[in-house]
Each structure stands twice: as C-alpha cells, then as structure tokens.
PDB file of C-alpha atoms in Angstrom:
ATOM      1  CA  UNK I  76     -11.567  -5.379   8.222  1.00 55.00           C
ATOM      2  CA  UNK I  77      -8.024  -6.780   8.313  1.00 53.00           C
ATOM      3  CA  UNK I  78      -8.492  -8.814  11.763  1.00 50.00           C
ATOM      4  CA  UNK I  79     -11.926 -10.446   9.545  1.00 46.00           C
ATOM      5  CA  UNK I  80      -9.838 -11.538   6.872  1.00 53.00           C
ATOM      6  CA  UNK I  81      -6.865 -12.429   9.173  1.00 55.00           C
ATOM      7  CA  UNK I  82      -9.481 -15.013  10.565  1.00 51.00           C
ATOM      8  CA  UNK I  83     -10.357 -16.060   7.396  1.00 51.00           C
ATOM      9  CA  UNK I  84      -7.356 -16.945   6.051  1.00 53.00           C
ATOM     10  CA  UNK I  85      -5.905 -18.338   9.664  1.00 54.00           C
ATOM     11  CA  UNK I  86      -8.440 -20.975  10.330  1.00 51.00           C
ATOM     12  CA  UNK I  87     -11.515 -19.998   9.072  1.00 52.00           C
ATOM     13  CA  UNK I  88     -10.590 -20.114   5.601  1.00 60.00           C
ATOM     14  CA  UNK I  89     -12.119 -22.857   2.237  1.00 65.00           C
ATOM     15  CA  UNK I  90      -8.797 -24.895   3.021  1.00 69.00           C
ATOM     16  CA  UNK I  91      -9.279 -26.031   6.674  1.00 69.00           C
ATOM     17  CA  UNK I  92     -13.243 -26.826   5.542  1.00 67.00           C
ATOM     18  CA  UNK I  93     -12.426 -28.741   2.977  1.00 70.00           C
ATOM     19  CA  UNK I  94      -9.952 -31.085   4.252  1.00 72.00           C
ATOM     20  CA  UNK I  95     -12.431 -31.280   7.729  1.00 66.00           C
ATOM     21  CA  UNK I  96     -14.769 -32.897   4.654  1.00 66.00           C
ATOM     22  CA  UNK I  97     -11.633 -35.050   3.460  1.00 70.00           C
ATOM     23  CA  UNK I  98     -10.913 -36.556   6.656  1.00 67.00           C
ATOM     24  CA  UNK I  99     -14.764 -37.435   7.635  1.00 63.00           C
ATOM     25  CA  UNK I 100     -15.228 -38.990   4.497  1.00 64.00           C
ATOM     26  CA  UNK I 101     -11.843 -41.532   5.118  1.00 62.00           C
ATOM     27  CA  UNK I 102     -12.849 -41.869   8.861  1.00 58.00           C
ATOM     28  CA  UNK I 103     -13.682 -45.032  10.542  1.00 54.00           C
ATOM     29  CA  UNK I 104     -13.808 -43.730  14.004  1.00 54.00           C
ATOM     30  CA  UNK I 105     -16.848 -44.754  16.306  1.00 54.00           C
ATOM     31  CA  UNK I 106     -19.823 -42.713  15.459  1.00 59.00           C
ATOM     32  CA  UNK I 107     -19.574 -39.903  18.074  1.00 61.00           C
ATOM     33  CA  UNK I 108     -16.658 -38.698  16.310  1.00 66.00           C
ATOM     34  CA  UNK I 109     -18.078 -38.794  13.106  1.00 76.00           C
ATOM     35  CA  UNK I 110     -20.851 -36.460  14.632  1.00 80.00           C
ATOM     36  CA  UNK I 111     -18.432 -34.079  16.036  1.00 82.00           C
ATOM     37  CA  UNK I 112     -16.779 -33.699  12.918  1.00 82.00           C
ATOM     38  CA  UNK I 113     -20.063 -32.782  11.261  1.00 84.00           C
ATOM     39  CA  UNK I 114     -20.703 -30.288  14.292  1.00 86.00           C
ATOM     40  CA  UNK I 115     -17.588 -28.862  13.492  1.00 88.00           C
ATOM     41  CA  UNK I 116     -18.012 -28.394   9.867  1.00 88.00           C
ATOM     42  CA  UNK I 117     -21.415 -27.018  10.173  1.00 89.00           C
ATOM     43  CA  UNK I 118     -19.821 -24.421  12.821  1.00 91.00           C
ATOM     44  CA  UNK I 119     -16.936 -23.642  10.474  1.00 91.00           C
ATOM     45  CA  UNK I 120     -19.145 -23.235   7.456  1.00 91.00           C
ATOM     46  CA  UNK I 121     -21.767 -20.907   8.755  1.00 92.00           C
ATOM     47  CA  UNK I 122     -18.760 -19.053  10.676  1.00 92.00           C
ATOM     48  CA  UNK I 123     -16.860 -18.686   7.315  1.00 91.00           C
ATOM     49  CA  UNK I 124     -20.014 -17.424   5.735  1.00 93.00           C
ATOM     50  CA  UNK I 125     -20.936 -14.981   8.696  1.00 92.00           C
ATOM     51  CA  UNK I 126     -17.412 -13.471   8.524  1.00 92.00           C
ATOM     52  CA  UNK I 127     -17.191 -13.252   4.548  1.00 91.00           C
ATOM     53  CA  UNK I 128     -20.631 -11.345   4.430  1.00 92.00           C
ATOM     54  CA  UNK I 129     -19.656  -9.047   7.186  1.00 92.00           C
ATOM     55  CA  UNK I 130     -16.361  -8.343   5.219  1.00 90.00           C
ATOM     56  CA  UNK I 131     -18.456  -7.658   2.223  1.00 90.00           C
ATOM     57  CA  UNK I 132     -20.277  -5.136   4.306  1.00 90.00           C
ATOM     58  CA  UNK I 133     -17.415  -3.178   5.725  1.00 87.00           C
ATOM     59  CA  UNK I 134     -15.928  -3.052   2.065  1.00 87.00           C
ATOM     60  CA  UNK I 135     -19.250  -1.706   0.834  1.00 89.00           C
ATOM     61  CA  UNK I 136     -19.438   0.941   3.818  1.00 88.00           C
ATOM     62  CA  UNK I 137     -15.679   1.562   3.092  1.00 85.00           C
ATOM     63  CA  UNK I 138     -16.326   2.460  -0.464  1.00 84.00           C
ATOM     64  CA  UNK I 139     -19.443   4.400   0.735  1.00 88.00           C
ATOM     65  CA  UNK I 140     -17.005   6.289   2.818  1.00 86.00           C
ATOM     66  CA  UNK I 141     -14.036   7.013   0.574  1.00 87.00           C
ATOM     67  CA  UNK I 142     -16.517   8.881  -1.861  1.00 85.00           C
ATOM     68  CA  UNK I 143     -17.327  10.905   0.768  1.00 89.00           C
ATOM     69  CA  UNK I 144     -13.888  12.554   0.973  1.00 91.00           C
ATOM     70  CA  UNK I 145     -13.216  15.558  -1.703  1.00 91.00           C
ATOM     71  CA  UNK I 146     -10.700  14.195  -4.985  1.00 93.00           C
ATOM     72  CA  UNK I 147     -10.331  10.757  -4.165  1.00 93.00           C
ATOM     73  CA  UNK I 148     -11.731   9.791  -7.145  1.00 92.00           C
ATOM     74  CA  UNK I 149      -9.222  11.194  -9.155  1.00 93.00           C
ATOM     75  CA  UNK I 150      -6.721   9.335  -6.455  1.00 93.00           C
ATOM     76  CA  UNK I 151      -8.186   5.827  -7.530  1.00 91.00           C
ATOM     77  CA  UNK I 152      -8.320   6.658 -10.972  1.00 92.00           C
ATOM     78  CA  UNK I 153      -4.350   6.570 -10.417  1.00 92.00           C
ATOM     79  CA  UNK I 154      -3.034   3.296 -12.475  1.00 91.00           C
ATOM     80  CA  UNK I 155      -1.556   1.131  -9.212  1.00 91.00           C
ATOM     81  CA  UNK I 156      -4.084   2.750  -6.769  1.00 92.00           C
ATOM     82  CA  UNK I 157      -6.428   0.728  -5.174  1.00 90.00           C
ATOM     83  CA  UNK I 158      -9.338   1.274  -2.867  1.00 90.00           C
ATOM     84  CA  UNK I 159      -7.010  -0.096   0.252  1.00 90.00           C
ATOM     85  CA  UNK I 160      -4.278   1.563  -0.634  1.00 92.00           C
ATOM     86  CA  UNK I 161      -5.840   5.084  -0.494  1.00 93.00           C
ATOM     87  CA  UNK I 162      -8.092   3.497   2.690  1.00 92.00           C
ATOM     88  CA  UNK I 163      -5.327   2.947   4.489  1.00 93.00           C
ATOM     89  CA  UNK I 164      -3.028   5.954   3.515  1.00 95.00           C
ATOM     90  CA  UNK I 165      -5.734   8.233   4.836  1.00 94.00           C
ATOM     91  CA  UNK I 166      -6.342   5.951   8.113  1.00 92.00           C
ATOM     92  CA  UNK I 167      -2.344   7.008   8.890  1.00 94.00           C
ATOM     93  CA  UNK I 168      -2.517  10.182   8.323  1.00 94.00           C
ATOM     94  CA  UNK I 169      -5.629  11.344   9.216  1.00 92.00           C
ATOM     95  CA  UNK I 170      -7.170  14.620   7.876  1.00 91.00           C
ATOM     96  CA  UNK I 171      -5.005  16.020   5.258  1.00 92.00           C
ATOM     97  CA  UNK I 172      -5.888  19.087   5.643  1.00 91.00           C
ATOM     98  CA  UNK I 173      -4.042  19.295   8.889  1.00 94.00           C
ATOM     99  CA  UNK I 174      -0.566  18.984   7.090  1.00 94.00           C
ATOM    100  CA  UNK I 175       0.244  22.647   5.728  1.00 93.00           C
ATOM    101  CA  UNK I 176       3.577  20.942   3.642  1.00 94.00           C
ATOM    102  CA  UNK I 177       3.988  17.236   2.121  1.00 93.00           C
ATOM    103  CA  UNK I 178       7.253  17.135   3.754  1.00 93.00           C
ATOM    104  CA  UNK I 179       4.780  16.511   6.947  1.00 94.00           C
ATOM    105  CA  UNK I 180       3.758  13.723   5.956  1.00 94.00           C
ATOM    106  CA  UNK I 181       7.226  12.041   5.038  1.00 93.00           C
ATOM    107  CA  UNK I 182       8.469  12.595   8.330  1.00 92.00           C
ATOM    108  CA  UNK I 183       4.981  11.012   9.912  1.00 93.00           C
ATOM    109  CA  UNK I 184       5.583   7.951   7.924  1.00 92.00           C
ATOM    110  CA  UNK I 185       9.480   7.925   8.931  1.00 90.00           C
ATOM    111  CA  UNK I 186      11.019   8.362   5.157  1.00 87.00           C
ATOM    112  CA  UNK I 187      13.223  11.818   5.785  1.00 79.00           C
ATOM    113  CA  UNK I 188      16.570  11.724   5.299  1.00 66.00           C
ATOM    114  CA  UNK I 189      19.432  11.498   7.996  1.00 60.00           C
ATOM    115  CA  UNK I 190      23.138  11.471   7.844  1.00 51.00           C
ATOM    116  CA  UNK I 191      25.119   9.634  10.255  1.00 51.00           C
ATOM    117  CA  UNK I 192      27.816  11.635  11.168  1.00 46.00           C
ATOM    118  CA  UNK I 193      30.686  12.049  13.657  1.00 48.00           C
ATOM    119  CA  UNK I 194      33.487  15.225  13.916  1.00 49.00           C
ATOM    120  CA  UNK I 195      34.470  15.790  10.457  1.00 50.00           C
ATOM    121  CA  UNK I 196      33.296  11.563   9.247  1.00 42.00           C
ATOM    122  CA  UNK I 197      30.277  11.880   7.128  1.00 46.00           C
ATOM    123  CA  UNK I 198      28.352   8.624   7.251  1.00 47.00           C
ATOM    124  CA  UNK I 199      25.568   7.474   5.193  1.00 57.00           C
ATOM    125  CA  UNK I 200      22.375   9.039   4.578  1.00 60.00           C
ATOM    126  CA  UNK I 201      19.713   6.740   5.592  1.00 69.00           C
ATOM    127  CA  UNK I 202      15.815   7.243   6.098  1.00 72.00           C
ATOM    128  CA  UNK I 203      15.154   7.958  10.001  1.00 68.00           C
ATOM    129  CA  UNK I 204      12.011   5.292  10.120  1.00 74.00           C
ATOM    130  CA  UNK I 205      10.694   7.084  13.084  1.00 80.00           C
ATOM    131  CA  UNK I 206       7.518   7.901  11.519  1.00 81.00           C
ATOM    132  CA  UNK I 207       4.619   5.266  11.359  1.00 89.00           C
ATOM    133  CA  UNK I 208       6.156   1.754  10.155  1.00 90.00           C
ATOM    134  CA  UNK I 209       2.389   0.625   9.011  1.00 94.00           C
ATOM    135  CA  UNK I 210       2.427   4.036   6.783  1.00 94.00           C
ATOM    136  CA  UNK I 211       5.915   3.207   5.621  1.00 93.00           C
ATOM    137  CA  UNK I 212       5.049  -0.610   4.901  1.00 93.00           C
ATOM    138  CA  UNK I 213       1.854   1.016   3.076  1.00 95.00           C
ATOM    139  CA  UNK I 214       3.783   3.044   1.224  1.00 95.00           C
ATOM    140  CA  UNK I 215       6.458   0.345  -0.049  1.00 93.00           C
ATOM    141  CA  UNK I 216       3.775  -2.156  -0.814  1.00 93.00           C
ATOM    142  CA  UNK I 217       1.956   0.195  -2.944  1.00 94.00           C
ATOM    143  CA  UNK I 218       5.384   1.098  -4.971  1.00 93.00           C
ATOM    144  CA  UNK I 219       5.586  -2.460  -6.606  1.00 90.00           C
ATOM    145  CA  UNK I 220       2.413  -2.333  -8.301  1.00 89.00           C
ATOM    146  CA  UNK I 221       2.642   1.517  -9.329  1.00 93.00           C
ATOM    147  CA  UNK I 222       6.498   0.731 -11.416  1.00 94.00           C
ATOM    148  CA  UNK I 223       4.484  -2.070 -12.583  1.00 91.00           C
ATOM    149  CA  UNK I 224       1.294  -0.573 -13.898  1.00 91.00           C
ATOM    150  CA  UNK I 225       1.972   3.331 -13.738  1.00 94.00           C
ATOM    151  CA  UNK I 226       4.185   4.624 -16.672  1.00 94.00           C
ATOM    152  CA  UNK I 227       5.076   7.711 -15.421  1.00 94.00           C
ATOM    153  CA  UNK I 228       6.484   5.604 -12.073  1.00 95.00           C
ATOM    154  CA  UNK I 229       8.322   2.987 -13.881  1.00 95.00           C
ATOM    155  CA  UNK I 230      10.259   5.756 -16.081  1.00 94.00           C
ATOM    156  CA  UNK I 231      11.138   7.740 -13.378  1.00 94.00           C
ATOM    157  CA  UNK I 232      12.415   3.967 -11.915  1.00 95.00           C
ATOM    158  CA  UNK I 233      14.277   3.539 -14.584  1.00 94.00           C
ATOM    159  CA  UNK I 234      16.075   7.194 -14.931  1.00 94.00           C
ATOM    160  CA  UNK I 235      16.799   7.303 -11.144  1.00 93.00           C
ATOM    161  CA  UNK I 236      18.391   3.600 -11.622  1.00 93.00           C
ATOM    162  CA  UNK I 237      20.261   3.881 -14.431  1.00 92.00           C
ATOM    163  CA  UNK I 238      21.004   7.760 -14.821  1.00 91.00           C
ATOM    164  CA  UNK I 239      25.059   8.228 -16.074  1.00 89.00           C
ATOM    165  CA  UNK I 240      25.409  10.702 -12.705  1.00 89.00           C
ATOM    166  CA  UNK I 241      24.785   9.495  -9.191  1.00 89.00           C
ATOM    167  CA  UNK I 242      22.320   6.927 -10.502  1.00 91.00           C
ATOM    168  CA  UNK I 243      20.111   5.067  -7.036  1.00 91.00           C
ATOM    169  CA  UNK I 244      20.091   1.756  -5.890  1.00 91.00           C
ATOM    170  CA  UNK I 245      16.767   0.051  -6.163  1.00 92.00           C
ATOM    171  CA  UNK I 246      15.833   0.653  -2.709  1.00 91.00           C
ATOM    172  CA  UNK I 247      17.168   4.219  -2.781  1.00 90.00           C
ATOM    173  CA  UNK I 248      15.052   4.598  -5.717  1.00 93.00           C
ATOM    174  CA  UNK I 249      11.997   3.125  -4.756  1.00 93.00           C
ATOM    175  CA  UNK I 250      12.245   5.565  -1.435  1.00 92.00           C
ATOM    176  CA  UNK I 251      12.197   8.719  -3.685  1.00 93.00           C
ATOM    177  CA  UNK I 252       9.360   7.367  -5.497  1.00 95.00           C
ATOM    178  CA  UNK I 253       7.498   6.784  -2.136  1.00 95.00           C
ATOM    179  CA  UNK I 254       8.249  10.019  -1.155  1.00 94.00           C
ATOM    180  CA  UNK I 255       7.354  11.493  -5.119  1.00 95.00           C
ATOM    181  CA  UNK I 256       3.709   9.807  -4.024  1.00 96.00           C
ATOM    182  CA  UNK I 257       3.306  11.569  -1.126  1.00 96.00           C
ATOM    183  CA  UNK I 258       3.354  14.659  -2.825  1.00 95.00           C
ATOM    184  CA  UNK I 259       1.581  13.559  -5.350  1.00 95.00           C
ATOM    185  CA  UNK I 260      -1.444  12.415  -3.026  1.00 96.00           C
ATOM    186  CA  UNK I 261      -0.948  15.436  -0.939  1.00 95.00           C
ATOM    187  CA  UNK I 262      -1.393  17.743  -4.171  1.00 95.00           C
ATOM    188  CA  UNK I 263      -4.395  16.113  -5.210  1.00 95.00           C
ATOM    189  CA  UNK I 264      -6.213  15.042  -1.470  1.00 94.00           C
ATOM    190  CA  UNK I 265      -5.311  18.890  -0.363  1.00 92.00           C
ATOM    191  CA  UNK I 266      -5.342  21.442  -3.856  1.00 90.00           C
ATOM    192  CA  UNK I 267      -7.279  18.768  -6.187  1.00 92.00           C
ATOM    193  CA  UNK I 268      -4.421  18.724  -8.415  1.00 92.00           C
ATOM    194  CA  UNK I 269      -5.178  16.406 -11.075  1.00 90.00           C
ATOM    195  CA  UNK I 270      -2.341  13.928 -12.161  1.00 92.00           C
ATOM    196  CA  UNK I 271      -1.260  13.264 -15.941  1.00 91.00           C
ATOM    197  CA  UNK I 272       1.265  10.336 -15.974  1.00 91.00           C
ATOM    198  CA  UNK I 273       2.218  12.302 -19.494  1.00 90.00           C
ATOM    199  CA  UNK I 274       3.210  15.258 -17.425  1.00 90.00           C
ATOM    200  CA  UNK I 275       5.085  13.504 -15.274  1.00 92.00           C
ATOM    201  CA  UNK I 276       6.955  11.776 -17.930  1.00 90.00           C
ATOM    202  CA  UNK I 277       7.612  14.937 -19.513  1.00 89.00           C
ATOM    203  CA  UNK I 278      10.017  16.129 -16.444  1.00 87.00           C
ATOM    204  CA  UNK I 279      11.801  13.449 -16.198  1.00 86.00           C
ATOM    205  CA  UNK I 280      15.002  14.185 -17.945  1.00 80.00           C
ATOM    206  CA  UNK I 281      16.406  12.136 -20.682  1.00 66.00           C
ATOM    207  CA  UNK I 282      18.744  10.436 -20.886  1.00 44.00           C
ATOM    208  CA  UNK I 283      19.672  11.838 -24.467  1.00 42.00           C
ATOM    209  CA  UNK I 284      19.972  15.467 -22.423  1.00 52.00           C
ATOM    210  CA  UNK I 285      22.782  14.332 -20.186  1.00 46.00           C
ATOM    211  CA  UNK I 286      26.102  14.701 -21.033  1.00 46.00           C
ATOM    212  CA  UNK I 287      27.910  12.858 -22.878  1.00 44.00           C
ATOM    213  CA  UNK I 288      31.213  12.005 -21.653  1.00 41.00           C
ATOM    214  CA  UNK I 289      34.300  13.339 -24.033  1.00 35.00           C
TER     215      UNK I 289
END
C-alpha cells in the first residue's frame, strides 16, 4: 500500500497530469510531439486511475482485515488512532499474543532506557534505538496527533513538562508517552482492557498535590 501511494505522489500523481495538459495546450512543436504528449497523458491518466482503485482495494481489504483481530475496535475508537496507525503497529510487532510483558515490545521498537556510563561517571540516559526504527518512527508520528486530539495524552504532556520536580523535556516527554501507548495498546490488543481518557486523567497527579515550596 505505501509503495502505491509512493508512486502516486512521485510521478503518478494529479500534479504531473495536469501540467502534461498545460504544456500541450501552449505547444507549438511539430505534430508528432503533440501526439506523444497525448500518448503520454492517456498512459498517465489510466495509470493514475489503475493505481488509485487498487489502493482503494487494499484499504478496503485492510479494514476487512483489522476487524478480524479481537479489540481493535475499541483501539480505533481511541481519539488520535487511526486505521494506519494500528495497521502498521501490528505489522511491527506481529502477534501480540507472543509478548508475555509490554516492556517487550518497547525494547522491539528500540525505546528502553540506557545510561552511558564509565568507572564511577554516570552519563546520560538515552533510549537504546536498537529496536525497529519504522516501529519507533510509527510510534512518534502517532504521538503528535494523540497530545493534539486525546485529552488524557495532552494532560499527561503537560504534567510531565511542566511538573515543579524533575519536570521532561519535550522529547523526553513525548518518549514516556510513546512508551505509556504501548502499554496501553498492549492492555487492550492482549486483556481487552478498555481505555477511559477520564481514568487516565484521574492518575495523573496535580499539580495542586505537589508541594509547595516553603
């Protein structure tokens, strides 16, 4: 599905057809190139039309597909969860009912923890990335729309961000809530746990409960 729209958009796509049309109608070339042009067009238009109907087939097949699997339903009813998100989450990882802990999966898509360290230096404690960069990238990419559209994401954004004690960098933040999804996805694929954004909300300390400095 991703190398048919990759060809779409590359040189298959409305843009290239349409200036093809732009430039025939200025032309005053001799008339064999004006008929080559219109070969061309006609090949580009029925190839853009064979390649968006067999994308609309794989999506349909995909859908057909995803319903098949046990809770993910109540994964797409997520706010910030699409179709291709969950699609291509499962395509990483595979059955999840090989994976007996969610930590599994972090490490498969690279996001445990390390600590670079020497003798008695401590470094910094970075993610390892070893895992599946595509599952990582997946991951990330979903994260933007979820603090945009999920509540229960966005507070927990904002507490680890702006909590008085050890408060996260954006990135560092964004990480944990990569990682909080994973669990989250694993709970529901795996135990079909259902998710409340008000629950979640509801652990997520406030800010009104930390202490106050003196």
């Amino acid at each position: 599905m991703q190398h048919l729209r990759e060809a779409a958009k590359r040189g298959l796509g409305l843009g290239r057809i349409q200036n093809l049309k732009a430039a025939a109608s200025r032309s005053v070339g001799i008339k064999q190139g004006s008929e080559l042009a219109k070969m061309e067009l006609k090949f580009l238009l029925t190839h853009y039309e064979w390649l968006k109907n067999k994308l609309e087939e794989l999506e349909a097949k995909l859908d057909e597909l995803l319903l098949q699997i046990p809770h993910v339903e109540q994964v797409l009813a997520m706010k910030g969860i699409g179709r291709d998100t969950i699609a291509g989450f499962l395509a990483e990882v595979g059955d999840i009912g090989q994976y007996r802990h969610p930590k599994q999966v972090t490490k498969l898509a690279g996001l445990n923890l390390k600590t670079n360290s020497s003798g008695t230096h401590i470094g910094q404690t970075r993610i390892t990335k070893r895992g599946r960069k595509r599952l990582r990238a997946l991951l990330f990419r979903v994260m933007i729309p979820l603090v945009a559209k999920n509540s229960a994401f966005r507070t927990l954004h904002e507490y680890y961000t702006k909590r008085p004690v050890n408060p996260l960098k954006k990135m560092q933040s964004l990480i944990a809530l990569c990682n909080k999804l994973i669990r989250i996805l694993f709970g529901i694929l795996q135990k079909g746990h259902e998710f409340s954004e008000e629950k979640m909300i509801q652990n997520i300390p406030r800010f009104t409960e930390m202490p106050q400095a003196a």
